[in-house]
Coordinates of C-alpha atoms in Angstrom, one line a residue:
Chain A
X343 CA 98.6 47.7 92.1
X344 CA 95.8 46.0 90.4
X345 CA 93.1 47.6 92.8
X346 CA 94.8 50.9 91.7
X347 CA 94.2 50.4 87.9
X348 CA 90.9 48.5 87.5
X349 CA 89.4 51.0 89.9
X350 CA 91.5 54.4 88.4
X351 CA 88.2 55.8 88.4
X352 CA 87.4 55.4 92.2
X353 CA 90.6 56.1 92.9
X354 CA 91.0 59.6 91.2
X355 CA 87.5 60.5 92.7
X356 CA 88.8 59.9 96.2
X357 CA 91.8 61.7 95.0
X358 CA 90.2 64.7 94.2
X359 CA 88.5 64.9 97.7
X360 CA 91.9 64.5 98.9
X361 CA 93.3 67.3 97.3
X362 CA 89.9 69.6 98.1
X363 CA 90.0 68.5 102.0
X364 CA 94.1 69.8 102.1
X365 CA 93.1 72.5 99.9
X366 CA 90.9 74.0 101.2
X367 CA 91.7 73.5 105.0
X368 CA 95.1 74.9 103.9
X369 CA 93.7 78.2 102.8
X370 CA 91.4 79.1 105.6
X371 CA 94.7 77.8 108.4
X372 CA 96.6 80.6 106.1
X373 CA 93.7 83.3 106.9
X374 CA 94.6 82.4 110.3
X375 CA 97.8 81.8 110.8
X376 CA 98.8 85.2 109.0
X377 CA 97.0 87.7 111.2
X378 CA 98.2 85.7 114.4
X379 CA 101.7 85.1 113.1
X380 CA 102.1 88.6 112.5
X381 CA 100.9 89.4 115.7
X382 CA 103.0 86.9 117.7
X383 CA 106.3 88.1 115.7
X384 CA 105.2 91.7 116.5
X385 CA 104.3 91.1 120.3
X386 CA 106.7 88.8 122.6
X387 CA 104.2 88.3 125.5
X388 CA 101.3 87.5 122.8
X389 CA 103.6 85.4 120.5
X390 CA 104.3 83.2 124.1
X391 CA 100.9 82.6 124.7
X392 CA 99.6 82.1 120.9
X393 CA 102.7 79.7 120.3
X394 CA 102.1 77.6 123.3
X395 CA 98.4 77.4 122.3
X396 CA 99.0 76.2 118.7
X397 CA 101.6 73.5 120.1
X398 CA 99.7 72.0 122.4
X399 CA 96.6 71.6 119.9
X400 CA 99.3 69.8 117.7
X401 CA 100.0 67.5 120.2
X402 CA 96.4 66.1 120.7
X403 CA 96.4 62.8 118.7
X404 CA 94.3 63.4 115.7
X405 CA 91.7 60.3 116.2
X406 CA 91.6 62.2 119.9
X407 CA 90.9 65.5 117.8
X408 CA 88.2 64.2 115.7
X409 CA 86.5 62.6 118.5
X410 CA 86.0 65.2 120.3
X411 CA 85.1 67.1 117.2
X412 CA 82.5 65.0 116.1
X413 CA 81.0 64.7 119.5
X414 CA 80.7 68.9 118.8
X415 CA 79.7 69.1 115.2
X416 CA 79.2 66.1 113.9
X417 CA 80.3 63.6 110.7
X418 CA 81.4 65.3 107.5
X419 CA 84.2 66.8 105.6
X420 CA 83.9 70.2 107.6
X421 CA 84.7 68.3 111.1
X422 CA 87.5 67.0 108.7
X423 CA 88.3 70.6 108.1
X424 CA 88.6 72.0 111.2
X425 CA 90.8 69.7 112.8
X426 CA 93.3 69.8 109.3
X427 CA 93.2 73.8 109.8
X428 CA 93.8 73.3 113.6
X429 CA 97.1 71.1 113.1
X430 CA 98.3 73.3 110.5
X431 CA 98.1 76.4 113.0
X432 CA 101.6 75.3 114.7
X433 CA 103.1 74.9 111.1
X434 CA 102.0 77.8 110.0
X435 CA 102.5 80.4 112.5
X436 CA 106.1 79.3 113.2
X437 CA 106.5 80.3 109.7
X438 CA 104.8 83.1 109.9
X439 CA 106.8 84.6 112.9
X440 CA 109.9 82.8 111.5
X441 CA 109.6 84.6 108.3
X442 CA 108.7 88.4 109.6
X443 CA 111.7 88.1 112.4
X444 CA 114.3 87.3 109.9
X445 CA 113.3 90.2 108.0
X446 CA 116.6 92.9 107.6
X447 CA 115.5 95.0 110.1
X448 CA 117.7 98.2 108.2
X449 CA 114.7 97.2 105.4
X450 CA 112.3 98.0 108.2
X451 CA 113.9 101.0 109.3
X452 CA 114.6 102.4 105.9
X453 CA 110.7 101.8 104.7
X454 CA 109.8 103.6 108.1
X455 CA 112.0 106.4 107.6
X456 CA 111.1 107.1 104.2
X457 CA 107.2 107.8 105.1
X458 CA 105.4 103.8 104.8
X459 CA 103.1 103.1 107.3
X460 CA 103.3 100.5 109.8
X461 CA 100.8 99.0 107.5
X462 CA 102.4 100.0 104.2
X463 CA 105.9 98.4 105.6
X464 CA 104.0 95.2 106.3
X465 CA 101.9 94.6 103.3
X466 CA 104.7 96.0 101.0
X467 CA 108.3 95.0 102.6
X468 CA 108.3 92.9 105.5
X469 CA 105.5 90.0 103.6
X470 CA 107.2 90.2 100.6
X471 CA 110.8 89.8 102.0
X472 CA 109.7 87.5 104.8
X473 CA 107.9 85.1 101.8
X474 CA 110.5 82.4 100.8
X475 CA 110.4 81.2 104.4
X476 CA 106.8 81.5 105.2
X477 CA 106.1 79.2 101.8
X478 CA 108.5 76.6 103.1
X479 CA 106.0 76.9 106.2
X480 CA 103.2 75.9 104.0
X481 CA 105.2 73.3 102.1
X482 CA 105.4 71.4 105.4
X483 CA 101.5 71.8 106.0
X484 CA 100.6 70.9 103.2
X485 CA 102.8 67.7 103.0
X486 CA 101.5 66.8 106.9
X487 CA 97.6 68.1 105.7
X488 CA 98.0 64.8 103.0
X489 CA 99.1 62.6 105.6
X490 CA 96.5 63.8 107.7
X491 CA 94.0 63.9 105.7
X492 CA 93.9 60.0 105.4
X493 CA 92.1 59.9 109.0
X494 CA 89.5 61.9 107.6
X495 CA 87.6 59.1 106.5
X496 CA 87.1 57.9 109.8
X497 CA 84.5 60.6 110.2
X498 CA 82.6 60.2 106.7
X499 CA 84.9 62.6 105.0
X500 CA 86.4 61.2 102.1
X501 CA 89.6 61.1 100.6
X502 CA 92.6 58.5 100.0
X503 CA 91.6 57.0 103.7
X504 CA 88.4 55.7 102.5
X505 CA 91.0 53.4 100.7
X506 CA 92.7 53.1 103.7
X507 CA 90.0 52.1 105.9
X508 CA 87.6 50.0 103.5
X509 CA 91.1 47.9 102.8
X510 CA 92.0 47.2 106.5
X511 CA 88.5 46.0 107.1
X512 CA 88.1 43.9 104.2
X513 CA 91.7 42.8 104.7
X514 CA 92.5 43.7 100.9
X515 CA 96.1 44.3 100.8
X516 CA 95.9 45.6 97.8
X517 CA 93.5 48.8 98.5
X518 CA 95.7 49.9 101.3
X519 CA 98.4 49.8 98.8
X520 CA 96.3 51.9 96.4
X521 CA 95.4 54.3 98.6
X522 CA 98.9 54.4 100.3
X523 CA 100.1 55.3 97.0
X524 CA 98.2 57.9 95.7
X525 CA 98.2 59.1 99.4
X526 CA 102.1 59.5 99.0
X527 CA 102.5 60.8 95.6
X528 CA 100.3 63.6 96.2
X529 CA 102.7 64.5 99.0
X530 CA 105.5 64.6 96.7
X531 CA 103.5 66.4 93.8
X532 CA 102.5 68.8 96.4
X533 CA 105.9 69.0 97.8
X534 CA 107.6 69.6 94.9
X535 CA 105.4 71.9 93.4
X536 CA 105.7 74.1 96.2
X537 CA 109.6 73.9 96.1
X538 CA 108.9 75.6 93.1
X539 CA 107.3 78.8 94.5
X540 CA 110.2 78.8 96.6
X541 CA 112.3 78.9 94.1
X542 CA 110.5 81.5 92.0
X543 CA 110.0 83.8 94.8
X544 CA 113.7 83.3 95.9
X545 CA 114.6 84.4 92.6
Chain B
X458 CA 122.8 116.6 82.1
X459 CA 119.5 118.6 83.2
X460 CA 120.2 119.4 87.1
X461 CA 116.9 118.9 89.0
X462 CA 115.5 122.1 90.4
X463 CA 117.1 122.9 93.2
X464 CA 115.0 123.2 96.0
X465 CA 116.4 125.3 99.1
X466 CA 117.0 123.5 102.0
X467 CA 115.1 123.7 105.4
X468 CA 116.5 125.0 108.8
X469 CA 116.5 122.1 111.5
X470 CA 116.8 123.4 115.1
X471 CA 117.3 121.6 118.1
X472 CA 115.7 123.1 121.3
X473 CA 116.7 121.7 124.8
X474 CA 116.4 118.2 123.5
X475 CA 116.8 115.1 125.9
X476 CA 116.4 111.5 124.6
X477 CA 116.3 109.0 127.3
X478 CA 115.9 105.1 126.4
X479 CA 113.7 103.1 128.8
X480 CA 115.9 100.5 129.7
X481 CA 118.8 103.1 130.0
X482 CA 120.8 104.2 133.2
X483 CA 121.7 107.1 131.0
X484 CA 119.9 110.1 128.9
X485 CA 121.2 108.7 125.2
X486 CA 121.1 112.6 124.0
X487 CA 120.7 115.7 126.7
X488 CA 121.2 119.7 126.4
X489 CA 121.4 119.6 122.9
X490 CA 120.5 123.0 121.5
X491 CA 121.8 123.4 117.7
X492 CA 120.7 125.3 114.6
X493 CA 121.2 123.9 111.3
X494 CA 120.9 126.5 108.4
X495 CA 119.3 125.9 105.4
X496 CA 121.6 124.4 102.9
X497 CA 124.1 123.9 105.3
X498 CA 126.1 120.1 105.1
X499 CA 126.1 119.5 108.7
X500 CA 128.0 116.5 110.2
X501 CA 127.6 115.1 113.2
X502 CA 130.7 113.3 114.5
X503 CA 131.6 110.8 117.5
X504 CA 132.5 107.5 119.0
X505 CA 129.9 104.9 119.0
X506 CA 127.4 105.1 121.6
X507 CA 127.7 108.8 121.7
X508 CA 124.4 110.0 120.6
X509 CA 124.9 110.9 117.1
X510 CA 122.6 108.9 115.4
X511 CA 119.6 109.0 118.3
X512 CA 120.0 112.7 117.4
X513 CA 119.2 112.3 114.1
X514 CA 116.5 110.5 114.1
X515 CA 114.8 112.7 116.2
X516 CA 114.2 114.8 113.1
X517 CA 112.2 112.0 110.8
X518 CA 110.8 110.8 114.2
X519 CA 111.8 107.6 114.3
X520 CA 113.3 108.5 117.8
X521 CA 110.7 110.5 120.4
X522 CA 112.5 113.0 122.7
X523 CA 111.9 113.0 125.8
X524 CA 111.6 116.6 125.9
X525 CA 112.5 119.4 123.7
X526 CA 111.6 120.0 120.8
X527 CA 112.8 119.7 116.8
X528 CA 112.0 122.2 114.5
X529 CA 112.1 122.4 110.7
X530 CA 111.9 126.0 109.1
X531 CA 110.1 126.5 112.7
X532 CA 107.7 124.1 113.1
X533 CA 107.8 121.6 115.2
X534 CA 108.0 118.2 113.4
X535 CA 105.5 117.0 116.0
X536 CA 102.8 119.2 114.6
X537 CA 103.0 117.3 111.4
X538 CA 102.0 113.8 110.6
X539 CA 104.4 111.5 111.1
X540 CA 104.5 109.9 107.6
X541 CA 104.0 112.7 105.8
X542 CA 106.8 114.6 107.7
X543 CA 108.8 111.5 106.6
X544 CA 108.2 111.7 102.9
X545 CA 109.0 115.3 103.0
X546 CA 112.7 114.4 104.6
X547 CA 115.2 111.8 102.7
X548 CA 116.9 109.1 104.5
X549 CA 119.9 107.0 103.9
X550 CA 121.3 104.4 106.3
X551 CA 124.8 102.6 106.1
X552 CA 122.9 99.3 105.0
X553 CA 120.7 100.9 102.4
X554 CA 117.9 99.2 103.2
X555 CA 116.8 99.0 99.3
X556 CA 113.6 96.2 98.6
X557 CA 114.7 93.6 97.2
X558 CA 112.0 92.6 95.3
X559 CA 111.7 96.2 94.0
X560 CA 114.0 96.7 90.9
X561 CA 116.7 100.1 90.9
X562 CA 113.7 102.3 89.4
X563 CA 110.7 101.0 91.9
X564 CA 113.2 101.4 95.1
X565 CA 113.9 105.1 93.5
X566 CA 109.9 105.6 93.0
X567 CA 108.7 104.6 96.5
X568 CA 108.2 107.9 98.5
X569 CA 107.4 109.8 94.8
X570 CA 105.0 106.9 94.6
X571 CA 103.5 107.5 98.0
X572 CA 103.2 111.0 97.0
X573 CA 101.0 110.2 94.0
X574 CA 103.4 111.8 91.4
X575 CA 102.1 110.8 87.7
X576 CA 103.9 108.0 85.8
X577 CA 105.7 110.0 83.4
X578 CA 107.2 112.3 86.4
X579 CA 107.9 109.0 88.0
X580 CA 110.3 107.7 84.9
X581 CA 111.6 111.1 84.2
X582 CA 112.6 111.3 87.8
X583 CA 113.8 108.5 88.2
X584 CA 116.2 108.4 85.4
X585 CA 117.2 112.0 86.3
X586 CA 118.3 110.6 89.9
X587 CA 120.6 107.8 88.7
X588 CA 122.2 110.1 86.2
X589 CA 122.6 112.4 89.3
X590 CA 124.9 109.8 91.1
X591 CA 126.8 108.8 88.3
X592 CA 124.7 105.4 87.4
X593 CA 123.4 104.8 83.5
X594 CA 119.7 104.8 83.6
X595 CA 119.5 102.6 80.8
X596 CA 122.1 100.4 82.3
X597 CA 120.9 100.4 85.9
X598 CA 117.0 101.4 85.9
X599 CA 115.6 97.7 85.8
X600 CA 118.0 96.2 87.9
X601 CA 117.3 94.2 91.4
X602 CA 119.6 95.5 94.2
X603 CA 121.1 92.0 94.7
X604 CA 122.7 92.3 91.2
X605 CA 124.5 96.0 92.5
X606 CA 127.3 96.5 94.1
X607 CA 127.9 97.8 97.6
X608 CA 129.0 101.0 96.4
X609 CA 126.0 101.1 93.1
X610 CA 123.5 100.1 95.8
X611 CA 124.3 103.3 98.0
X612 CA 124.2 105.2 95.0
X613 CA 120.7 104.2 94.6
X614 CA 119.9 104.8 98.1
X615 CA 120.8 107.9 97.6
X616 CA 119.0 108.7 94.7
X617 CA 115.6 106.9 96.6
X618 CA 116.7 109.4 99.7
X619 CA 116.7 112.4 96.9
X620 CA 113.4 111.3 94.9
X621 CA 110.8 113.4 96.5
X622 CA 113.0 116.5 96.1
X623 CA 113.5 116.3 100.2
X624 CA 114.4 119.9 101.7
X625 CA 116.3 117.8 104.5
X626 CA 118.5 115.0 104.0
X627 CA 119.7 112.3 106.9
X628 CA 122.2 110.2 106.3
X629 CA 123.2 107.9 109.2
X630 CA 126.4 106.6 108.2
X631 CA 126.0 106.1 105.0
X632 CA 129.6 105.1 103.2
X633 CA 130.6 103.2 106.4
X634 CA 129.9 99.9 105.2
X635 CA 132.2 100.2 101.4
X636 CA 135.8 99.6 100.8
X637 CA 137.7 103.1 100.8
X638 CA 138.5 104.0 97.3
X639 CA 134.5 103.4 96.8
X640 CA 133.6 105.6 100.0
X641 CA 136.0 108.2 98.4
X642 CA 133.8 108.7 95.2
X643 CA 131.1 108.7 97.1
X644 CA 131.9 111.6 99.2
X645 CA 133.1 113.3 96.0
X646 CA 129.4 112.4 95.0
X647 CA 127.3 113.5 97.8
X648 CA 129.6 116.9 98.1
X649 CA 129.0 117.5 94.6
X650 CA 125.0 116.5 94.9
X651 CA 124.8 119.1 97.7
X652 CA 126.6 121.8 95.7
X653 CA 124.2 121.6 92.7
X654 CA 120.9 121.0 95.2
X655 CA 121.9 122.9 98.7
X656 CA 119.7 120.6 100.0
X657 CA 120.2 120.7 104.3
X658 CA 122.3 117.7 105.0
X659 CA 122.7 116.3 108.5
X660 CA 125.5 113.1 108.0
X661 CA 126.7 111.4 110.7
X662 CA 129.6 109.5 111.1
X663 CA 132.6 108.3 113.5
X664 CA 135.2 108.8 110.9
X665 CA 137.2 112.2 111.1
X666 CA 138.5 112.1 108.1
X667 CA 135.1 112.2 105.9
X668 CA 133.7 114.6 108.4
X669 CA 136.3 117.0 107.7
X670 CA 135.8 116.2 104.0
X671 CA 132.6 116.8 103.5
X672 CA 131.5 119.6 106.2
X673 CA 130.1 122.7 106.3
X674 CA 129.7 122.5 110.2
X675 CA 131.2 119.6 112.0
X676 CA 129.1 119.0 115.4
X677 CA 131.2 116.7 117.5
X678 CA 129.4 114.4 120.3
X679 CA 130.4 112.7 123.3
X680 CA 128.2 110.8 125.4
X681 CA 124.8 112.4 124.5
X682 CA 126.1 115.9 124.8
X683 CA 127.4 118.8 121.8
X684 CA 131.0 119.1 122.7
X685 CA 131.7 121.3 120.0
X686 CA 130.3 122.6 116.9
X687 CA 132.6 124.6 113.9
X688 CA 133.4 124.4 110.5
X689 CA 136.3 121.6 109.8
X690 CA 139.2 124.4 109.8
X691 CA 138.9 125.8 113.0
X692 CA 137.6 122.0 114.8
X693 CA 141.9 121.3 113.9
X694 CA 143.0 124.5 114.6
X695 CA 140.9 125.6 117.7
X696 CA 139.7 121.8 119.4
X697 CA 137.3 122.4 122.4
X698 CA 138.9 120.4 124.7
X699 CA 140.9 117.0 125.3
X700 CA 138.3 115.0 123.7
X701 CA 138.0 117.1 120.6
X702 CA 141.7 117.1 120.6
X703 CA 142.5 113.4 120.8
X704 CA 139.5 112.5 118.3
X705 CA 141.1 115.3 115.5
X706 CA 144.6 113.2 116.9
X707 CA 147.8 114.0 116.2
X708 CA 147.4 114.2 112.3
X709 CA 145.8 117.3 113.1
X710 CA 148.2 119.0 111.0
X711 CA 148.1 116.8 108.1
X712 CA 144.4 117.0 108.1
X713 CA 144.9 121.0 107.7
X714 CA 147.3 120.5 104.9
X715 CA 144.6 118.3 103.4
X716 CA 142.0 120.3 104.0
X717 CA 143.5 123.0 101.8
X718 CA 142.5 122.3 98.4
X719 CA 138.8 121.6 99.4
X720 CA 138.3 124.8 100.8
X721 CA 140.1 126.6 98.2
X722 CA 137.2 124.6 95.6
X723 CA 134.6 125.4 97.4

């Protein structure tokens, strides 16, 4: 604890990275995941081969991941980036496909029969209706993003794990602890504020 | 009240029509040929499985025959694109289908929406509609469909179905899912809505008892075919065959009694 408050500053700086790494790896997996989602829930054969895809890249260790990633691109927060939105992709698309399949299909056919478009039904009823489940999807990223996102620093890209690292290195107990902390309670801020959403939308 | 303008209703034919499933042994609908007059409340009546709702969609489309054709006041819904021959027909479906997120007045709005009818014709309608099938504007307008009732949510399906001033209504078993002494107003309602609109209604159902009720021209099916089509009278006092006979049952002669008062209102 003492690491954590002589060295708030430090602390909240690394912080901040934190949040921008998950952040913004978070919305460009969402870009993804929704156009492939909706295309996996539409199409059986192509919702196969997309879902086997994403779950195998999730089960590549994430040192393995970044490794390899580096090798391609290099150091730096957007190797950091790519493997975050990568991992997500399984979380994400399963919510996706989740969400649009539990969908009241009589909605479906009631929008359809009334004159919506295919694209009209989709943007208008079937997002909107299949939203309470698909945020859930992206409470679950972005709690595993957090966690993630401590391996980061491995490859020079900031964030809580340069805490992490620094303090195993060093062997200052006290900086993992720091780090480990703020690591977890921006889990649970994140967490909880996206229960939230849930909530509101659910409303 | 101020009744909407009643539009007339459109003539729906059906012209050698086949619809045959993919994954089917069996042609779900064949040899239908059937004219629907114009303001006529036509109901199409059989066991599950028999065709009767296949048959109806063919006419917003949401089902393709296999060949044949459907035609509204003579043309051929195929000529017409297919969402803007949808927002020309009203639709109501046993579970409503209303948008959740949408309050009472936004689910009554869509097609009129779609349409691109002005605001103020949008509230006017609106209100119009629910005071149509018996729900307080003021009371209902802003609510969400999870705070209706079964029987207040088909109301507003209804009244969605109705918005665009439709010159064909389907209704695919629409009171099937409410208790009875709700499904009883509602009949009352929609045979009262098609007095005052003569809108062409094509209703199907399984249940003999609301056919009869609300008919103009009963059309009863069995296993994809028209086994006979007549007004409710003469379906109990002149069935087709076996089938017809043992689907009218045994009350048949009840039903006639009941029939009585209806006929003499109308």
């Amino acid at each position: 604890m003492i690491y954590l408050v002589a060295h708030a500053a430090r602390v909240s700086a690394l912080l901040g990275q934190h949040v921008v790494l998950v952040a913004v790896s978070l919305a460009i997996a969402l870009v993804i995941a929704l156009p492939l989602g909706t295309t996996a829930a539409r199409h059986p054969r192509a919702g196969t081969l997309i879902l086997a895809t994403a779950g195998i890249l999730y089960t590549i260790p994430s040192l393995a991941l970044l490794a390899l990633l580096v090798a391609a691109i290099g150091l730096g927060p957007s190797t950091a980036i790519v493997a975050l939105v990568v991992y997500a992709q399984m979380i994400l698309i399963r919510a996706v496909v989740a969400g649009l399949r539990g969908v009241d299909p009589a909605l479906v056919d009631a929008a359809r029969g009334m004159g919506l478009s295919a694209r009209q039904t989709l943007l208008r009823v079937e997002f909107p209706a299949a939203l309470p489940v698909m945020l859930a999807g992206v409470r679950v990223a972005a709690v595993t993003l957090v966690a993630l996102a401590t391996v980061a620093a491995w490859i020079d890209a900031g964030g809580l794990g340069v805490l992490l690292f620094e303090g195993i290195l060093t062997q200052n107990d006290d900086k993992i602890v720091a780090g480990a902390l703020a690591a977890a309670a921006l889990a649970i801020v994140a967490d909880l504020a996206l229960r939230g959403c849930e909530r509101a939308v659910r409303r | 009240m101020s009744a909407p303008t009643p539009p007339s209703g459109a003539r729906v034919e059906f012209r050698d029509l086949e619809v045959r499933y993919a994954d089917a042994p069996a042609a779900a609908v064949s040899g239908v040929n059937l004219t629907v007059d114009a303001g006529t409340f036509a109901v199409l009546l059989g066991p599950s499985g028999c065709g009767k709702s296949t048959l109806l969609r063919t006419i917003n489309r949401l089902v393709e025959p296999t060949s044949g054709t459907v035609l509204i006041d003579s043309v051929d819904v195929r000529e017409r694109e297919v969402t803007t021959l949808r927002r020309g027909i009203g639709y109501a479906i046993q579970a409503v289908g209303l948008f959740p997120h949408y309050t009472v007045a936004r689910n009554i709005a869509v097609v009129p929406e779609l349409l691109g009818w002005e605001r103020s014709r949008l509230a006017a309608r609106v209100d119009e509609l629910l005071t149509l099938v018996s729900l307080d504007p003021a009371r209902y307008r802003g609510r969400l469909p999870r705070e209706l009732s079964g029987g207040e949510a088909q109301r507003v399906g209804v009244a969605r179905a109705l918005a665009a001033e439709p010159r064909v209504l389907l209704m695919d078993e629409p009171f099937a899912a409410v208790d009875a002494i709700v499904r009883a107003s509602l009949q009352d309602e929609i045979a009262r809505v098609h007095r005052e609109l003569r809108t062409t209604i094509v209703f199907v159902t399984h249940d003999v008892d609301e056919a009869l009720r609300l008919a103009d021209s009963i059309v009863v099916m069995n296993a994809g075919r028209i086994v006979q089509e007549a007004p409710p009278a003469q379906l109990l006092s002149d069935p087709a065959d076996a089938f017809v006979r043992s689907l009218v049952g045994v009350d048949a002669q009840t039903r006639r009694l009941a029939l009585e008062r209806p006929l003499i209102e109308r």
